[in-house]
Amino acid sequence: MPPAGLERTAYRAVMSAVTERTPGQVIVVTRNAVAEAVATIAGVAGRPVVVLDADDPEGTPLERLRSQPPGPLDAVVLTDHDAPDTDATLREALRGPAGYVAMLASRTRAAALLPALRDEGFDEPTLARLHVPAGLDTGGRSPGEIALSVVAQVVAWGNGRSGGPMRPA
């Protein structure tokens, strides 16, 4: 209900301007089944999506991140920790201003990665932007379930939320 003295159409225009925001893009690195599911789910959630792959005529994912760095509202999601240049691509994403950087990986690989990045000079505020393993802990195993957990985490991050349950335990 609009406040007294404000016409309904004016109220709708003001509320639309206040609540409407443009989400950053989701940059998915390495085309595979999880990447395709991330792209689909993120698109349905209203996020602009770009999928980068080694066979892209515009350059490798690493080259593309260097020439077109993501912004602070953007999410970079690496979906194959064994793809060529993954380590360099991850580090390039962390050196840039992307607000969210994630990589699919096992908990074991994640545990080894963080100390290595610290040893390379990445500071704690930079590492706070890194989500590895990527996604919320949903127990998902299929590409779609994994992608859902990743996109849910991206959306929660983009909205300044934790991604936990809405009802307190």
PDB file of C-alpha atoms in Angstrom:
ATOM      1  CA  MET A   1       0.000   0.000   0.000  1.00  0.00           C
ATOM      2  CA  PRO A   2       1.517   3.369  -0.989  1.00  0.00           C
ATOM      3  CA  PRO A   3       2.064   5.983   1.704  1.00  0.00           C
ATOM      4  CA  ALA A   4      -0.558   8.737   1.880  1.00  0.00           C
ATOM      5  CA  GLY A   5      -0.187  11.265  -0.921  1.00  0.00           C
ATOM      6  CA  LEU A   6       1.780   8.949  -3.236  1.00  0.00           C
ATOM      7  CA  GLU A   7      -0.118   7.569  -6.196  1.00  0.00           C
ATOM      8  CA  ARG A   8      -0.047   3.828  -6.774  1.00  0.00           C
ATOM      9  CA  THR A   9       1.898   4.080 -10.090  1.00  0.00           C
ATOM     10  CA  ALA A  10       4.500   6.385  -8.548  1.00  0.00           C
ATOM     11  CA  TYR A  11       4.828   4.033  -5.575  1.00  0.00           C
ATOM     12  CA  ARG A  12       5.381   1.051  -7.867  1.00  0.00           C
ATOM     13  CA  ALA A  13       8.053   2.959  -9.821  1.00  0.00           C
ATOM     14  CA  VAL A  14       9.890   3.918  -6.618  1.00  0.00           C
ATOM     15  CA  MET A  15       9.710   0.391  -5.190  1.00  0.00           C
ATOM     16  CA  SER A  16      10.876  -1.111  -8.467  1.00  0.00           C
ATOM     17  CA  ALA A  17      13.893   1.224  -8.544  1.00  0.00           C
ATOM     18  CA  VAL A  18      14.738   0.425  -4.921  1.00  0.00           C
ATOM     19  CA  THR A  19      14.424  -3.344  -5.170  1.00  0.00           C
ATOM     20  CA  GLU A  20      15.768  -3.853  -8.683  1.00  0.00           C
ATOM     21  CA  ARG A  21      19.469  -4.531  -8.942  1.00  0.00           C
ATOM     22  CA  THR A  22      21.596  -5.976 -11.653  1.00  0.00           C
ATOM     23  CA  PRO A  23      23.381  -9.123 -10.502  1.00  0.00           C
ATOM     24  CA  GLY A  24      26.921  -9.697 -11.642  1.00  0.00           C
ATOM     25  CA  GLN A  25      27.654 -12.339 -14.201  1.00  0.00           C
ATOM     26  CA  VAL A  26      28.533 -15.930 -13.449  1.00  0.00           C
ATOM     27  CA  ILE A  27      31.689 -16.842 -15.332  1.00  0.00           C
ATOM     28  CA  VAL A  28      31.927 -20.627 -15.628  1.00  0.00           C
ATOM     29  CA  VAL A  29      35.344 -22.016 -16.517  1.00  0.00           C
ATOM     30  CA  THR A  30      35.647 -25.328 -18.409  1.00  0.00           C
ATOM     31  CA  ARG A  31      32.691 -26.748 -20.288  1.00  0.00           C
ATOM     32  CA  ASN A  32      31.458 -30.030 -18.808  1.00  0.00           C
ATOM     33  CA  ALA A  33      28.212 -31.451 -17.418  1.00  0.00           C
ATOM     34  CA  VAL A  34      28.443 -29.459 -14.179  1.00  0.00           C
ATOM     35  CA  ALA A  35      29.291 -26.271 -16.084  1.00  0.00           C
ATOM     36  CA  GLU A  36      26.274 -26.707 -18.350  1.00  0.00           C
ATOM     37  CA  ALA A  37      24.026 -27.266 -15.323  1.00  0.00           C
ATOM     38  CA  VAL A  38      25.511 -24.215 -13.531  1.00  0.00           C
ATOM     39  CA  ALA A  39      24.897 -22.108 -16.640  1.00  0.00           C
ATOM     40  CA  THR A  40      21.305 -23.322 -16.938  1.00  0.00           C
ATOM     41  CA  ILE A  41      20.403 -22.864 -13.268  1.00  0.00           C
ATOM     42  CA  ALA A  42      22.162 -19.496 -12.985  1.00  0.00           C
ATOM     43  CA  GLY A  43      20.365 -18.309 -16.124  1.00  0.00           C
ATOM     44  CA  VAL A  44      16.991 -19.374 -14.729  1.00  0.00           C
ATOM     45  CA  ALA A  45      17.896 -17.506 -11.523  1.00  0.00           C
ATOM     46  CA  GLY A  46      18.353 -14.359 -13.608  1.00  0.00           C
ATOM     47  CA  ARG A  47      22.140 -14.243 -13.641  1.00  0.00           C
ATOM     48  CA  PRO A  48      24.006 -13.388 -16.836  1.00  0.00           C
ATOM     49  CA  VAL A  49      26.260 -16.356 -17.661  1.00  0.00           C
ATOM     50  CA  VAL A  50      29.465 -16.745 -19.659  1.00  0.00           C
ATOM     51  CA  VAL A  51      31.045 -20.183 -20.170  1.00  0.00           C
ATOM     52  CA  LEU A  52      34.770 -20.179 -20.963  1.00  0.00           C
ATOM     53  CA  ASP A  53      36.526 -23.208 -22.386  1.00  0.00           C
ATOM     54  CA  ALA A  54      39.937 -24.066 -23.817  1.00  0.00           C
ATOM     55  CA  ASP A  55      38.552 -24.378 -27.359  1.00  0.00           C
ATOM     56  CA  ASP A  56      36.954 -20.917 -27.316  1.00  0.00           C
ATOM     57  CA  PRO A  57      38.025 -18.962 -30.450  1.00  0.00           C
ATOM     58  CA  GLU A  58      38.336 -15.809 -28.313  1.00  0.00           C
ATOM     59  CA  GLY A  59      41.084 -17.404 -26.199  1.00  0.00           C
ATOM     60  CA  THR A  60      41.612 -19.758 -23.296  1.00  0.00           C
ATOM     61  CA  PRO A  61      39.865 -19.080 -19.997  1.00  0.00           C
ATOM     62  CA  LEU A  62      43.123 -17.705 -18.601  1.00  0.00           C
ATOM     63  CA  GLU A  63      43.566 -15.353 -21.576  1.00  0.00           C
ATOM     64  CA  ARG A  64      39.945 -14.226 -21.353  1.00  0.00           C
ATOM     65  CA  LEU A  65      40.181 -13.494 -17.603  1.00  0.00           C
ATOM     66  CA  ARG A  66      43.327 -11.463 -18.239  1.00  0.00           C
ATOM     67  CA  SER A  67      41.843  -9.478 -21.132  1.00  0.00           C
ATOM     68  CA  GLN A  68      38.356  -9.069 -19.630  1.00  0.00           C
ATOM     69  CA  PRO A  69      38.736  -9.191 -15.844  1.00  0.00           C
ATOM     70  CA  PRO A  70      35.581  -9.896 -13.869  1.00  0.00           C
ATOM     71  CA  GLY A  71      34.214  -7.169 -11.640  1.00  0.00           C
ATOM     72  CA  PRO A  72      33.454  -7.156  -7.910  1.00  0.00           C
ATOM     73  CA  LEU A  73      29.840  -8.280  -8.482  1.00  0.00           C
ATOM     74  CA  ASP A  74      30.919 -11.203 -10.678  1.00  0.00           C
ATOM     75  CA  ALA A  75      31.328 -14.851  -9.696  1.00  0.00           C
ATOM     76  CA  VAL A  76      34.013 -17.055 -11.260  1.00  0.00           C
ATOM     77  CA  VAL A  77      33.354 -20.798 -10.964  1.00  0.00           C
ATOM     78  CA  LEU A  78      35.987 -23.318 -12.054  1.00  0.00           C
ATOM     79  CA  THR A  79      34.219 -26.614 -12.699  1.00  0.00           C
ATOM     80  CA  ASP A  80      37.208 -28.877 -13.431  1.00  0.00           C
ATOM     81  CA  HIS A  81      40.229 -28.749 -11.149  1.00  0.00           C
ATOM     82  CA  ASP A  82      42.170 -30.978 -13.578  1.00  0.00           C
ATOM     83  CA  ALA A  83      41.645 -28.860 -16.720  1.00  0.00           C
ATOM     84  CA  PRO A  84      44.692 -27.266 -18.377  1.00  0.00           C
ATOM     85  CA  ASP A  85      45.749 -23.993 -16.748  1.00  0.00           C
ATOM     86  CA  THR A  86      43.290 -24.431 -13.856  1.00  0.00           C
ATOM     87  CA  ASP A  87      45.868 -23.448 -11.234  1.00  0.00           C
ATOM     88  CA  ALA A  88      46.898 -20.336 -13.174  1.00  0.00           C
ATOM     89  CA  THR A  89      43.266 -19.478 -13.958  1.00  0.00           C
ATOM     90  CA  LEU A  90      42.295 -19.753 -10.294  1.00  0.00           C
ATOM     91  CA  ARG A  91      45.171 -17.489  -9.267  1.00  0.00           C
ATOM     92  CA  GLU A  92      44.302 -14.982 -12.001  1.00  0.00           C
ATOM     93  CA  ALA A  93      40.704 -14.857 -10.762  1.00  0.00           C
ATOM     94  CA  LEU A  94      41.935 -14.290  -7.198  1.00  0.00           C
ATOM     95  CA  ARG A  95      44.293 -11.483  -8.302  1.00  0.00           C
ATOM     96  CA  GLY A  96      41.381  -9.666  -9.918  1.00  0.00           C
ATOM     97  CA  PRO A  97      38.436  -8.002  -8.230  1.00  0.00           C
ATOM     98  CA  ALA A  98      35.875 -10.812  -8.685  1.00  0.00           C
ATOM     99  CA  GLY A  99      33.783 -10.894  -5.522  1.00  0.00           C
ATOM    100  CA  TYR A 100      33.260 -14.650  -5.591  1.00  0.00           C
ATOM    101  CA  VAL A 101      35.775 -17.218  -6.821  1.00  0.00           C
ATOM    102  CA  ALA A 102      35.061 -20.934  -6.512  1.00  0.00           C
ATOM    103  CA  MET A 103      36.488 -24.229  -7.663  1.00  0.00           C
ATOM    104  CA  LEU A 104      34.989 -27.700  -7.568  1.00  0.00           C
ATOM    105  CA  ALA A 105      37.407 -29.859  -5.630  1.00  0.00           C
ATOM    106  CA  SER A 106      37.503 -32.456  -2.921  1.00  0.00           C
ATOM    107  CA  ARG A 107      37.850 -31.371   0.687  1.00  0.00           C
ATOM    108  CA  THR A 108      41.335 -32.919   0.654  1.00  0.00           C
ATOM    109  CA  ARG A 109      42.420 -30.822  -2.321  1.00  0.00           C
ATOM    110  CA  ALA A 110      40.847 -27.723  -0.757  1.00  0.00           C
ATOM    111  CA  ALA A 111      42.733 -28.299   2.492  1.00  0.00           C
ATOM    112  CA  ALA A 112      46.039 -28.444   0.591  1.00  0.00           C
ATOM    113  CA  LEU A 113      45.222 -25.487  -1.666  1.00  0.00           C
ATOM    114  CA  LEU A 114      44.658 -22.818   0.993  1.00  0.00           C
ATOM    115  CA  PRO A 115      48.102 -23.113   2.669  1.00  0.00           C
ATOM    116  CA  ALA A 116      49.749 -23.164  -0.769  1.00  0.00           C
ATOM    117  CA  LEU A 117      47.989 -19.928  -1.725  1.00  0.00           C
ATOM    118  CA  ARG A 118      49.002 -18.337   1.593  1.00  0.00           C
ATOM    119  CA  ASP A 119      52.616 -19.369   0.932  1.00  0.00           C
ATOM    120  CA  GLU A 120      52.348 -17.674  -2.475  1.00  0.00           C
ATOM    121  CA  GLY A 121      51.387 -14.409  -0.784  1.00  0.00           C
ATOM    122  CA  PHE A 122      47.602 -14.369  -1.109  1.00  0.00           C
ATOM    123  CA  ASP A 123      46.248 -12.527   1.925  1.00  0.00           C
ATOM    124  CA  GLU A 124      43.238 -13.446   4.072  1.00  0.00           C
ATOM    125  CA  PRO A 125      40.804 -10.920   2.510  1.00  0.00           C
ATOM    126  CA  THR A 126      41.621 -12.405  -0.902  1.00  0.00           C
ATOM    127  CA  LEU A 127      41.247 -15.967   0.339  1.00  0.00           C
ATOM    128  CA  ALA A 128      37.905 -15.029   1.942  1.00  0.00           C
ATOM    129  CA  ARG A 129      36.566 -14.606  -1.621  1.00  0.00           C
ATOM    130  CA  LEU A 130      37.596 -18.187  -2.457  1.00  0.00           C
ATOM    131  CA  HIS A 131      35.020 -20.937  -2.048  1.00  0.00           C
ATOM    132  CA  VAL A 132      36.652 -24.323  -2.332  1.00  0.00           C
ATOM    133  CA  PRO A 133      35.068 -26.793  -2.444  1.00  0.00           C
ATOM    134  CA  ALA A 134      32.469 -24.778  -4.335  1.00  0.00           C
ATOM    135  CA  GLY A 135      28.838 -24.850  -3.283  1.00  0.00           C
ATOM    136  CA  LEU A 136      26.711 -25.398  -0.226  1.00  0.00           C
ATOM    137  CA  ASP A 137      26.911 -28.715   1.620  1.00  0.00           C
ATOM    138  CA  THR A 138      23.806 -30.375   0.164  1.00  0.00           C
ATOM    139  CA  GLY A 139      25.326 -33.806  -0.392  1.00  0.00           C
ATOM    140  CA  GLY A 140      24.664 -33.508  -4.126  1.00  0.00           C
ATOM    141  CA  ARG A 141      26.367 -36.012  -6.409  1.00  0.00           C
ATOM    142  CA  SER A 142      24.876 -35.548  -9.872  1.00  0.00           C
ATOM    143  CA  PRO A 143      25.920 -32.626 -12.101  1.00  0.00           C
ATOM    144  CA  GLY A 144      22.543 -30.951 -11.536  1.00  0.00           C
ATOM    145  CA  GLU A 145      22.690 -31.341  -7.763  1.00  0.00           C
ATOM    146  CA  ILE A 146      26.260 -30.055  -7.625  1.00  0.00           C
ATOM    147  CA  ALA A 147      25.343 -27.114  -9.852  1.00  0.00           C
ATOM    148  CA  LEU A 148      22.317 -26.299  -7.708  1.00  0.00           C
ATOM    149  CA  SER A 149      24.520 -26.095  -4.608  1.00  0.00           C
ATOM    150  CA  VAL A 150      27.023 -23.861  -6.420  1.00  0.00           C
ATOM    151  CA  VAL A 151      24.408 -21.484  -7.813  1.00  0.00           C
ATOM    152  CA  ALA A 152      22.660 -21.361  -4.423  1.00  0.00           C
ATOM    153  CA  GLN A 153      25.950 -20.271  -2.866  1.00  0.00           C
ATOM    154  CA  VAL A 154      26.487 -17.642  -5.592  1.00  0.00           C
ATOM    155  CA  VAL A 155      22.969 -16.274  -5.048  1.00  0.00           C
ATOM    156  CA  ALA A 156      23.441 -16.227  -1.257  1.00  0.00           C
ATOM    157  CA  TRP A 157      26.775 -14.422  -1.664  1.00  0.00           C
ATOM    158  CA  GLY A 158      25.236 -11.946  -4.106  1.00  0.00           C
ATOM    159  CA  ASN A 159      22.474 -11.183  -1.619  1.00  0.00           C
ATOM    160  CA  GLY A 160      24.818 -10.894   1.344  1.00  0.00           C
ATOM    161  CA  ARG A 161      23.430 -14.028   2.972  1.00  0.00           C
ATOM    162  CA  SER A 162      25.027 -17.113   4.485  1.00  0.00           C
ATOM    163  CA  GLY A 163      23.063 -19.670   2.498  1.00  0.00           C
ATOM    164  CA  GLY A 164      21.952 -21.421   5.687  1.00  0.00           C
ATOM    165  CA  PRO A 165      18.399 -22.373   6.588  1.00  0.00           C
ATOM    166  CA  MET A 166      15.845 -19.576   6.825  1.00  0.00           C
ATOM    167  CA  ARG A 167      14.443 -20.970  10.065  1.00  0.00           C
ATOM    168  CA  PRO A 168      16.850 -21.042  12.998  1.00  0.00           C
ATOM    169  CA  ALA A 169      17.595 -24.517  14.300  1.00  0.00           C
TER     170      ALA A 169
END
